[in-house]
Coordinates of C-alpha atoms and ligand atoms in Angstrom, one line a residue:
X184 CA -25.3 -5.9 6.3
X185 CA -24.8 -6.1 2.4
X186 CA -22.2 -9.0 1.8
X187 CA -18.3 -8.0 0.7
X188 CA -17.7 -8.7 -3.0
X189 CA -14.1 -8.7 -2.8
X190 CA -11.8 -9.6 0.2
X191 CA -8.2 -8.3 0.4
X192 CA -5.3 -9.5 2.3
X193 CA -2.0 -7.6 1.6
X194 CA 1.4 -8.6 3.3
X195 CA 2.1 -4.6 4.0
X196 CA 0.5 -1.5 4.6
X197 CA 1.5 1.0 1.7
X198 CA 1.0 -2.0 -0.4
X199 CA -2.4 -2.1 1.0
X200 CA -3.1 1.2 0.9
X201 CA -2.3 1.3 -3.1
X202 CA -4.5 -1.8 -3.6
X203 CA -7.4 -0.1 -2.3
X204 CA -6.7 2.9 -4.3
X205 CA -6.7 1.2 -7.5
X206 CA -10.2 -0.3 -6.3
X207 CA -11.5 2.7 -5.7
X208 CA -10.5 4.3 -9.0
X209 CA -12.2 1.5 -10.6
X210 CA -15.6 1.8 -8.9
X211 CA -15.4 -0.1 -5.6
X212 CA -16.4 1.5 -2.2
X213 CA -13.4 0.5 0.1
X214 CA -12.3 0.2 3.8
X215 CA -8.8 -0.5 4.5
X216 CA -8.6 -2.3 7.4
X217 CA -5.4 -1.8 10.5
X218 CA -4.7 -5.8 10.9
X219 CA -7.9 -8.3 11.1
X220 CA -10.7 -6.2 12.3
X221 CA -12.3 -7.8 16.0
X222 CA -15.6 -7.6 15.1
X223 CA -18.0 -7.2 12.0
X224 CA -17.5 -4.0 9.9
X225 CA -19.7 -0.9 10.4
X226 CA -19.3 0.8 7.1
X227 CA -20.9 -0.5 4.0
X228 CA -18.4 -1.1 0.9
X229 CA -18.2 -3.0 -1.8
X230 CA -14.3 -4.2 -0.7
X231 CA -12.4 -4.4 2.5
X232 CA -8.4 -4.4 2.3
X233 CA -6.6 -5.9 5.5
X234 CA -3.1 -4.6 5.6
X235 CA -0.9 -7.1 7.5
X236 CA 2.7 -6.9 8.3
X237 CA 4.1 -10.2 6.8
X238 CA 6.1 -9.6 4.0
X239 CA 9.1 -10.4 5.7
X240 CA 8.1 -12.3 9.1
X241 CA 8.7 -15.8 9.5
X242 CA 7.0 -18.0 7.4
X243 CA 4.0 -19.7 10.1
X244 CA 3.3 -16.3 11.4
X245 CA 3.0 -14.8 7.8
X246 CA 0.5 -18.2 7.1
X247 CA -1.0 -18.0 10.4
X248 CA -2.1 -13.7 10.0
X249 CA -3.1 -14.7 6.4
X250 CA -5.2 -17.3 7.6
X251 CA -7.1 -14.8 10.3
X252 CA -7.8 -12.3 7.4
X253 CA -9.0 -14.9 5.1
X254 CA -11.5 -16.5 7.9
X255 CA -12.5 -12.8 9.0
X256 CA -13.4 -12.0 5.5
X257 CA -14.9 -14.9 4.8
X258 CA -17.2 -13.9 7.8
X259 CA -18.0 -10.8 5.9
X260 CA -19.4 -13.2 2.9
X261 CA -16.7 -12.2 0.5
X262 CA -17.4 -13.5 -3.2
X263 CA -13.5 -13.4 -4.0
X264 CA -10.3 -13.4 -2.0
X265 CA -7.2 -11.3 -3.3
X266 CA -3.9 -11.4 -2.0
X267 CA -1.7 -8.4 -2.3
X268 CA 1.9 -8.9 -2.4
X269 CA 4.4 -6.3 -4.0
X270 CA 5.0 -5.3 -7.6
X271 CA 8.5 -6.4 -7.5
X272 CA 7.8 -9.9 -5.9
X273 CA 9.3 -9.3 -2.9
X274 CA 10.3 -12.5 -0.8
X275 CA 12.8 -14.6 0.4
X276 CA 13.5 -18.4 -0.6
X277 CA 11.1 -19.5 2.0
X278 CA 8.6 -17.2 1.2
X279 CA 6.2 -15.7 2.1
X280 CA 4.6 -15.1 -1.4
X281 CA 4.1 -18.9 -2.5
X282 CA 3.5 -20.4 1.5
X283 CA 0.7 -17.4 1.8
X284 CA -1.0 -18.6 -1.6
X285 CA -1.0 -22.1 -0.3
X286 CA -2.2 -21.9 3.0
X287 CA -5.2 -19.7 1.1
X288 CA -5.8 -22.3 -1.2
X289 CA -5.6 -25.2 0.9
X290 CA -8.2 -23.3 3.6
X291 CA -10.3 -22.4 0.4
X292 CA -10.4 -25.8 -1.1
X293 CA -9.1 -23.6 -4.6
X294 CA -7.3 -26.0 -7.2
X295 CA -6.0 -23.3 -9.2
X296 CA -5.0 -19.1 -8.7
X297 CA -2.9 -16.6 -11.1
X298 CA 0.2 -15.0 -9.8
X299 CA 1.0 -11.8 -11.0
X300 CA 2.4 -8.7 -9.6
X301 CA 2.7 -6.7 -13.3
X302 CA 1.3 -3.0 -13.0
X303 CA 2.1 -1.3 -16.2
X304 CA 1.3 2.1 -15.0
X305 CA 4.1 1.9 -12.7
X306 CA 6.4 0.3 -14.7
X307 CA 6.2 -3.2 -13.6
X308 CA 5.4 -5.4 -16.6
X309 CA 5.7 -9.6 -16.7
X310 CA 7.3 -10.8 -19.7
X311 CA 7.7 -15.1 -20.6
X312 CA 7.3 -15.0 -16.9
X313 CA 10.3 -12.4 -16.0
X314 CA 9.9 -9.2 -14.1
X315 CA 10.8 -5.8 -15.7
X316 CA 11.2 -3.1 -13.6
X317 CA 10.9 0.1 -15.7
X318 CA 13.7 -0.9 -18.8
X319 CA 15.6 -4.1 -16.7
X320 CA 14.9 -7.4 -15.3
X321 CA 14.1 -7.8 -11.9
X322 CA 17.6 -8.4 -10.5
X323 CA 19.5 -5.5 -12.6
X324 CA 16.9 -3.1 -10.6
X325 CA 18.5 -2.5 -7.4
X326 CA 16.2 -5.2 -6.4
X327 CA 19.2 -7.7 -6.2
X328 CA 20.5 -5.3 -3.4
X329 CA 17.5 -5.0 -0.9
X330 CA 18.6 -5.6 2.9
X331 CA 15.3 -7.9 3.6
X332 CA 14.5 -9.4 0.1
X333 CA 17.1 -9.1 -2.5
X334 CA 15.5 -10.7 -5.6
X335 CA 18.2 -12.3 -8.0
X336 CA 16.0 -13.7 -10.1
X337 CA 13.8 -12.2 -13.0
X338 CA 12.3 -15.7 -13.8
X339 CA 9.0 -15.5 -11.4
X340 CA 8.2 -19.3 -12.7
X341 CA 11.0 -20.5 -10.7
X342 CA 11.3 -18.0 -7.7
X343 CA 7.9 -19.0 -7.1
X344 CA 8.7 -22.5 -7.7
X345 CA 11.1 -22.7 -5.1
X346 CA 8.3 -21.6 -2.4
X347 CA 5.9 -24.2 -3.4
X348 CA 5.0 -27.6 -3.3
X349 CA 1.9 -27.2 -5.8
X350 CA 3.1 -26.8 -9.6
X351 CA 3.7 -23.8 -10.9
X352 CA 3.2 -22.9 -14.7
X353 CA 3.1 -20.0 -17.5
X354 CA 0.2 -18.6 -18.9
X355 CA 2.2 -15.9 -21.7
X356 CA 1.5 -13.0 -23.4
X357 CA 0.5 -14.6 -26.6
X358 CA -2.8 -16.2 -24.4
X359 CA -3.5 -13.2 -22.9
X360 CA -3.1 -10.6 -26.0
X361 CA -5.8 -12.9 -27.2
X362 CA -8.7 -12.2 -24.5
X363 CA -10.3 -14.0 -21.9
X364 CA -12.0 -17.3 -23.3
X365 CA -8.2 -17.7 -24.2
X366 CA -7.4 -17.5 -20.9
X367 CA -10.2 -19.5 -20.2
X368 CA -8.7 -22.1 -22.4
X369 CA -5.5 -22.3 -21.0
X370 CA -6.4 -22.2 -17.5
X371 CA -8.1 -25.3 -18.5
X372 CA -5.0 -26.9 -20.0
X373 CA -3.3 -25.6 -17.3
X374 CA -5.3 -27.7 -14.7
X375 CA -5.0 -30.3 -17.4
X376 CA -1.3 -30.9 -17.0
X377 CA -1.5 -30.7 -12.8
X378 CA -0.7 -27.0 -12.9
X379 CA -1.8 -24.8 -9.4
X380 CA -0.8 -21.6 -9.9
X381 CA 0.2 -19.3 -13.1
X382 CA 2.3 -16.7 -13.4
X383 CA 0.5 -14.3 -15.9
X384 CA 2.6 -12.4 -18.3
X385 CA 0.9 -9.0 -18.9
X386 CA 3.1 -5.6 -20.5
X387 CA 0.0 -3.1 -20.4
X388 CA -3.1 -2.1 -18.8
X389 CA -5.2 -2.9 -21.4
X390 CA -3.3 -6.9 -20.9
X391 CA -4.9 -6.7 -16.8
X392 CA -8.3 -5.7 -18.6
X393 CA -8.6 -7.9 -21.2
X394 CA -7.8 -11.1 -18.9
X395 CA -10.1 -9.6 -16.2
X396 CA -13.6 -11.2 -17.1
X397 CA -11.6 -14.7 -16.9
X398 CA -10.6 -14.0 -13.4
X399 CA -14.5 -14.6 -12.1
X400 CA -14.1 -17.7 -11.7
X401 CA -10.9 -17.9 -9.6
X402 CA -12.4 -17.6 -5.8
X403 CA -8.2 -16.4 -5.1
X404 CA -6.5 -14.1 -7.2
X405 CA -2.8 -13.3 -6.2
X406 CA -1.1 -10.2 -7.4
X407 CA 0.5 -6.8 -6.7
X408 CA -1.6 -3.9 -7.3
X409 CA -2.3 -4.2 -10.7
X410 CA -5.1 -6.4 -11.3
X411 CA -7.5 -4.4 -9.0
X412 CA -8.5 -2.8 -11.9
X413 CA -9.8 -5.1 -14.0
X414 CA -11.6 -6.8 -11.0
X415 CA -15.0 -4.4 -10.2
X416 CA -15.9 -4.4 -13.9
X417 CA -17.0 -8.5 -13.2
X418 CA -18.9 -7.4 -10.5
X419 CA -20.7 -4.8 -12.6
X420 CA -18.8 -1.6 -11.1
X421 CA -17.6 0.9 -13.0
X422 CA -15.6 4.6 -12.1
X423 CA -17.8 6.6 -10.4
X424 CA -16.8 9.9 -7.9
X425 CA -19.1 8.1 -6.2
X426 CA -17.1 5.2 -5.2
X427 CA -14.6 8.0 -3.7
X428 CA -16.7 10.1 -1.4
X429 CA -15.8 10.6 2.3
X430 CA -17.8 13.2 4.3
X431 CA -17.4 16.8 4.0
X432 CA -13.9 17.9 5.2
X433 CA -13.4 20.2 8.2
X434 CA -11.4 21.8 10.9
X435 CA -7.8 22.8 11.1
X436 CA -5.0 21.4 8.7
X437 CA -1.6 20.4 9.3
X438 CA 1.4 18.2 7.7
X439 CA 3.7 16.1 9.6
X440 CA 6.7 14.8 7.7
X441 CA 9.7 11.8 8.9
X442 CA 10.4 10.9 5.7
X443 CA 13.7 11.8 4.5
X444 CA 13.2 10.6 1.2
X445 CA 14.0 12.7 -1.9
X446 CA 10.8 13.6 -3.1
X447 CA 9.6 14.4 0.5
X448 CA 12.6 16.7 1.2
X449 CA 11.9 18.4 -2.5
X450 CA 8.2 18.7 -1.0
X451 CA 9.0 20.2 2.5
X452 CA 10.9 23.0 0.2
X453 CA 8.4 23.5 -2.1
X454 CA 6.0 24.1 1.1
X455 CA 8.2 26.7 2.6
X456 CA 8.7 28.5 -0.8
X457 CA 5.0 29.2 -1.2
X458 CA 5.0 30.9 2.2
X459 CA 3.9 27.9 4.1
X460 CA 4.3 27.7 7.9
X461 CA 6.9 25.5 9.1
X462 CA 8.6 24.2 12.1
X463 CA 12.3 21.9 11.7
X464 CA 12.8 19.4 14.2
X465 CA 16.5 18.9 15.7
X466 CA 16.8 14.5 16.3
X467 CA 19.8 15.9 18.8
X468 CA 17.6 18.0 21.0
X469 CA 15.1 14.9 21.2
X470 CA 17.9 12.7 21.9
X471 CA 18.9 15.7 24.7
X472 CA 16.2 15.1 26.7
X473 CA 14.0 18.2 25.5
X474 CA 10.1 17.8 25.1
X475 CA 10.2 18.7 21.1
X476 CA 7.1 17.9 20.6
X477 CA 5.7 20.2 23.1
X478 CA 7.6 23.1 21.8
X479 CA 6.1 21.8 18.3
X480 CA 2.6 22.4 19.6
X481 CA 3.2 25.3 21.3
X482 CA 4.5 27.4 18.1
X483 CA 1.8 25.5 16.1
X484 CA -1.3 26.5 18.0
X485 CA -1.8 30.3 17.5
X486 CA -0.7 29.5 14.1
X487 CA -3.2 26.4 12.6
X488 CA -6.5 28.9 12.3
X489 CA -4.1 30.9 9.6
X490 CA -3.6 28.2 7.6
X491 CA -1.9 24.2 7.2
X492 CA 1.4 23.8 9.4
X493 CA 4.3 21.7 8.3
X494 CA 6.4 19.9 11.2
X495 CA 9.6 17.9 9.9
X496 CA 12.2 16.2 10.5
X497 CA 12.9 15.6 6.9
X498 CA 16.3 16.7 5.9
X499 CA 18.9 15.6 3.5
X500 CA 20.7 12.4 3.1
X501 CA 24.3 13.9 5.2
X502 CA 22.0 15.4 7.7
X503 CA 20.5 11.5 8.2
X504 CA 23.7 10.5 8.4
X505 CA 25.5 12.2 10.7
X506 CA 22.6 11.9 13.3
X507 CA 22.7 8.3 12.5
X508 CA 26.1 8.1 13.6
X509 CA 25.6 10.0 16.5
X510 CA 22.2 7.8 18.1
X511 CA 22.7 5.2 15.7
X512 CA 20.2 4.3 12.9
X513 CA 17.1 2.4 14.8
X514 CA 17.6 4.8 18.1
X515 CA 17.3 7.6 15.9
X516 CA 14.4 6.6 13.7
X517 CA 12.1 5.2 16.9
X518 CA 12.6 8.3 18.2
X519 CA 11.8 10.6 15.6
X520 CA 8.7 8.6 14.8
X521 CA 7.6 8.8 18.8
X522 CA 7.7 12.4 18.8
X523 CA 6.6 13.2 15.4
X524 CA 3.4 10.7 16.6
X525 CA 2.7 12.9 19.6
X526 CA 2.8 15.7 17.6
X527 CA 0.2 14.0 15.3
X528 CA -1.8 13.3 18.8
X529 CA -1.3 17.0 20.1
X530 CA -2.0 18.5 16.9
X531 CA -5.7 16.3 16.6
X532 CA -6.4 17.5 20.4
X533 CA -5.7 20.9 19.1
X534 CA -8.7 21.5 16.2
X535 CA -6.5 19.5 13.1
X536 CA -9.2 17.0 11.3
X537 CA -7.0 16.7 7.9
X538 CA -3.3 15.6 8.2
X539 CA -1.1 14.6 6.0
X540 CA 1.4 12.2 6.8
X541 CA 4.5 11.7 5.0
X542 CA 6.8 8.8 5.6
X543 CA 5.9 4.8 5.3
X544 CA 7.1 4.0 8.5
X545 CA 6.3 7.4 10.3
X546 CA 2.8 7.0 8.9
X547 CA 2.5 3.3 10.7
X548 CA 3.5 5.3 14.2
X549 CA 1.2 7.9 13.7
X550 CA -2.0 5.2 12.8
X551 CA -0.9 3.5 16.0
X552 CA -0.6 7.0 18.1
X553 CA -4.6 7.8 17.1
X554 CA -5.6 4.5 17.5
X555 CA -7.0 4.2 13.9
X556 CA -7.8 0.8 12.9
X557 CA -10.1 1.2 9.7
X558 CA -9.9 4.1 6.9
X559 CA -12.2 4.8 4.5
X560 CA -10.5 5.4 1.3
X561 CA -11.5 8.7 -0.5
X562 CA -9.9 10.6 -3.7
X563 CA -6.3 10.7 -5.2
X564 CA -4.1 12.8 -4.4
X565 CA -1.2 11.5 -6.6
X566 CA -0.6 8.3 -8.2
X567 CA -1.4 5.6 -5.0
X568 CA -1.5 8.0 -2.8
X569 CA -5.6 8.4 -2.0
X570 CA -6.6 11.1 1.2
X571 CA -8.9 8.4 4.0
X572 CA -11.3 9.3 6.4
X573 CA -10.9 7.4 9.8
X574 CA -12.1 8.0 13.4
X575 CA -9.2 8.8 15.4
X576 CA -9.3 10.0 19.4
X577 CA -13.0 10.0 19.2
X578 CA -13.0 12.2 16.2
X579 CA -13.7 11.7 12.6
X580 CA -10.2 12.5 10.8
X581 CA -9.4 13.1 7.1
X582 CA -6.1 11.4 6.9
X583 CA -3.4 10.9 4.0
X584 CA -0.4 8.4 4.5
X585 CA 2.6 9.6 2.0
X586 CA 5.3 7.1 1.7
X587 CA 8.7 8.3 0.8
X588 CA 8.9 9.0 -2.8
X589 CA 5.1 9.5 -3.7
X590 CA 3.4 12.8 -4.6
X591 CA 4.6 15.5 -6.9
X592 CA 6.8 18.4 -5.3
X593 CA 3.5 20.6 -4.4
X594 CA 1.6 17.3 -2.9
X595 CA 1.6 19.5 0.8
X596 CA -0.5 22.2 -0.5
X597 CA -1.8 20.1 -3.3
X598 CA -3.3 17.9 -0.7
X599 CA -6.1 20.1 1.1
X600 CA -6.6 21.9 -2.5
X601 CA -7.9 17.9 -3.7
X602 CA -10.0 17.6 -0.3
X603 CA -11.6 21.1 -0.6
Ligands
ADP958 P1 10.1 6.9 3.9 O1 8.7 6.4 3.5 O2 10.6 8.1 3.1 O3 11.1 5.7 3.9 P2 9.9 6.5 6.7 O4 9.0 7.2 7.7 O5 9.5 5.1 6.3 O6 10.0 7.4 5.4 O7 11.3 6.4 7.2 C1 12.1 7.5 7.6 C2 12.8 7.1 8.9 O8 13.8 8.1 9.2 C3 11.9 7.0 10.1 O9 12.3 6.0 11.0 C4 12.2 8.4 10.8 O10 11.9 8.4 12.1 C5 13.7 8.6 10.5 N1 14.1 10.0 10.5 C6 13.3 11.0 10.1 N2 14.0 12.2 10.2 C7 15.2 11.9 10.5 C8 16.4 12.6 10.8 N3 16.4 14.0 10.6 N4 17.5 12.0 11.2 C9 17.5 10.7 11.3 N5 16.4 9.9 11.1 C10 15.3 10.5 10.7

């Protein structure tokens, strides 16, 4: 088997999933992998993206998963690690950003990475070291608020600081508006005055691509998204449809939605207003005791050889609440995702081989219902959002995994237009 050029660990699964998109889009045949694969991988690509859940776990089992990827890819002959965190930097004082970054450096023998998690194209840029989300710092973005991580700090110099024993240091815009040997230079000084790991400021693509060709000689990059697409170019990749084929597309078509998010609920009504078939479910009549996702299959079989279904439980923010108040919030999320993942199942063992999922966590019930454990990754839909192709109940699947507020309002019918 032809060795892995690049080797991608990211703390999350959406996260991951947007990683390997950006690969893709810049040239690189990828396989995004369910946790640390158990054996060698079957498919030939250029990069393999593991997508761990560690963003928030405790800090030795965040190390300890990192670890497994980083010694399964290594397996695999990777030429360079990357590790994928968020593009808003999300962690806690402990961690697990800076922890991860050492434990992969210490395992690696690497004296010295970049941290960046700037992607201008969504609106994360790194400026003198702070984080910008869209016009504001960091904390002023609702950031400061988050239940798991709330990030009060713009400064990324010092929030990653605080996670590391290693030095931390700057490498700003002025270095990197001036090209890679500059980079080259400073990396240099850098190392000169006991500095580990960078934070590199970058406000535009065009920053990510012009400090690229300096990033060959880091055997660890850390960063969100962004980087991935300056990365292929130093392995002499380029675009290419090629890098984004998936075999041909077949069989019956169907959507499945649990995201309640706003751009999901303006997508479910954009669905029905072309005409499109679809089925509501009730969380109350689950909670009730009736078998919903039997009566979903039912009314979807005689209708999937006409055309995609839609089956959702996606409904406005006072609908969420008051059934959230009635089951309470986890009770009433586990169960919608259990049944809207046997729908997934039923609806496979009925004839659909291209689904669209919508929902971050409703998508990580449904990968675990099929058993999936590796995707292919395949065209763009929408921004990050990239249709896979994954074996799933025996069969070979076309799958797309929507979290909450991706895809324009026609991304349902949108969807199967890209794959045809
Ligand atoms: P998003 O990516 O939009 O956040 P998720 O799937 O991650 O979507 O989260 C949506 C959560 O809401 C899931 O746990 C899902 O089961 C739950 N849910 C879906 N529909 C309803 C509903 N009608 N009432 C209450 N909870 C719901």
């Amino acid at each position: 088997m032809p060795k892995l050029l690049l080797g991608c660990i990211a703390d999350d699964f959406t996260g991951a999933t947007d990683l390997a998109n950006n690969l893709v889009r810049a040239g690189m045949r990828v396989v995004q992998a369910i946790g640390v694969p158990d054996g060698p991988l079957a498919a030939d690509v250029d990069a393999v993206v593991i997508a761990l859940k560690s963003r928030t776990n405790p800090v030795d089992e965040a190390v300890a998963q990192s670890l497994a990827a980083l010694r399964w890819l290594q397996g695999q002959g990777a030429r360079q690690i990357y590790f994928k965190y968020c593009s808003t930097f999300d962690s806690t004082a402990a961690g697990n950003i800076g922890p991860v970054t050492e434990a992969l450096m210490d395992a690696m023998g690497c004296d010295f990475t970049i941290a960046t998690p700037a992607f201008p194209d969504n609106k994360r840029t790194v400026f003198k070291g702070y984080l910008f989300v869209g016009d504001v710092l960091l904390n002023e973005s609702g950031m400061q608020n988050h239940p798991l991580t709330p990030m009060t700090d713009p400064n990324l110099v010092r929030v990653l600081q605080a996670q590391c024993r290693r030095k931390v240091g700057l490498m700003d815009h002025a270095v990197v508006a001036r090209g890679a040997a500059a980079v080259r230079e400073r990396i240099a000084q850098l190392k000169a005055e006991g500095v580990a790991i960078a934070v590199v400021d970058a406000v535009s693509n065009d920053d990510l691509l012009r400090m690229g060709p300096a990033l060959t000689a880091l055997p660890l990059v850390t960063a969100g998204s962004g980087v991935a697409i300056a990365l292929p170019a130093n392995f002499g990749l380029s675009p290419s449809p090629q890098a984004s084929v998936l075999p041909p597309a077949q069989g019956l078509r169907a959507v499945v939605s649990g995201s309640c998010s706003l751009a999901t609920n303006r997508q479910v009504q954009d669905f029905i207003a072309r005409g499109g078939q679809a089925l509501a479910l009730d969380p109350l009549r689950i909670a009730a005791g009736a078998d919903v996702a039997a009566e979903a299959l039912a009314w979807a079989a005689p209708l999937l050889a006409r055309g995609p279904v839609l089956v959702y439980s996606t409904a406005d923010s006072g609908a969420v609440q008051s059934v959230q108040s009635r089951l309470g919030v986890e009770q009433a999320g586990a169960m919608v995702e259990r049944t809207i993942a046997a729908i997934a199942r039923g609806l496979i063992e009925r004839g659909v081989r291209q689904l669209v999922v919508a929902g971050g966590e409703t998508s990580g019930a449904c990968v675990q219902a099929l058993g999936i454990t590796q995707m292919q990754i395949g065209p763009q839909i929408d921004p990050g959002v990239p249709w896979c192709h994954a074996h799933a109940l025996g069969q070979g699947l076309h799958i797309t995994l929507k979290s909450g507020n991706f895809g324009g309002d026609d991304f349902f019918t949108r969807a199967f237009e890209v794959l045809a």
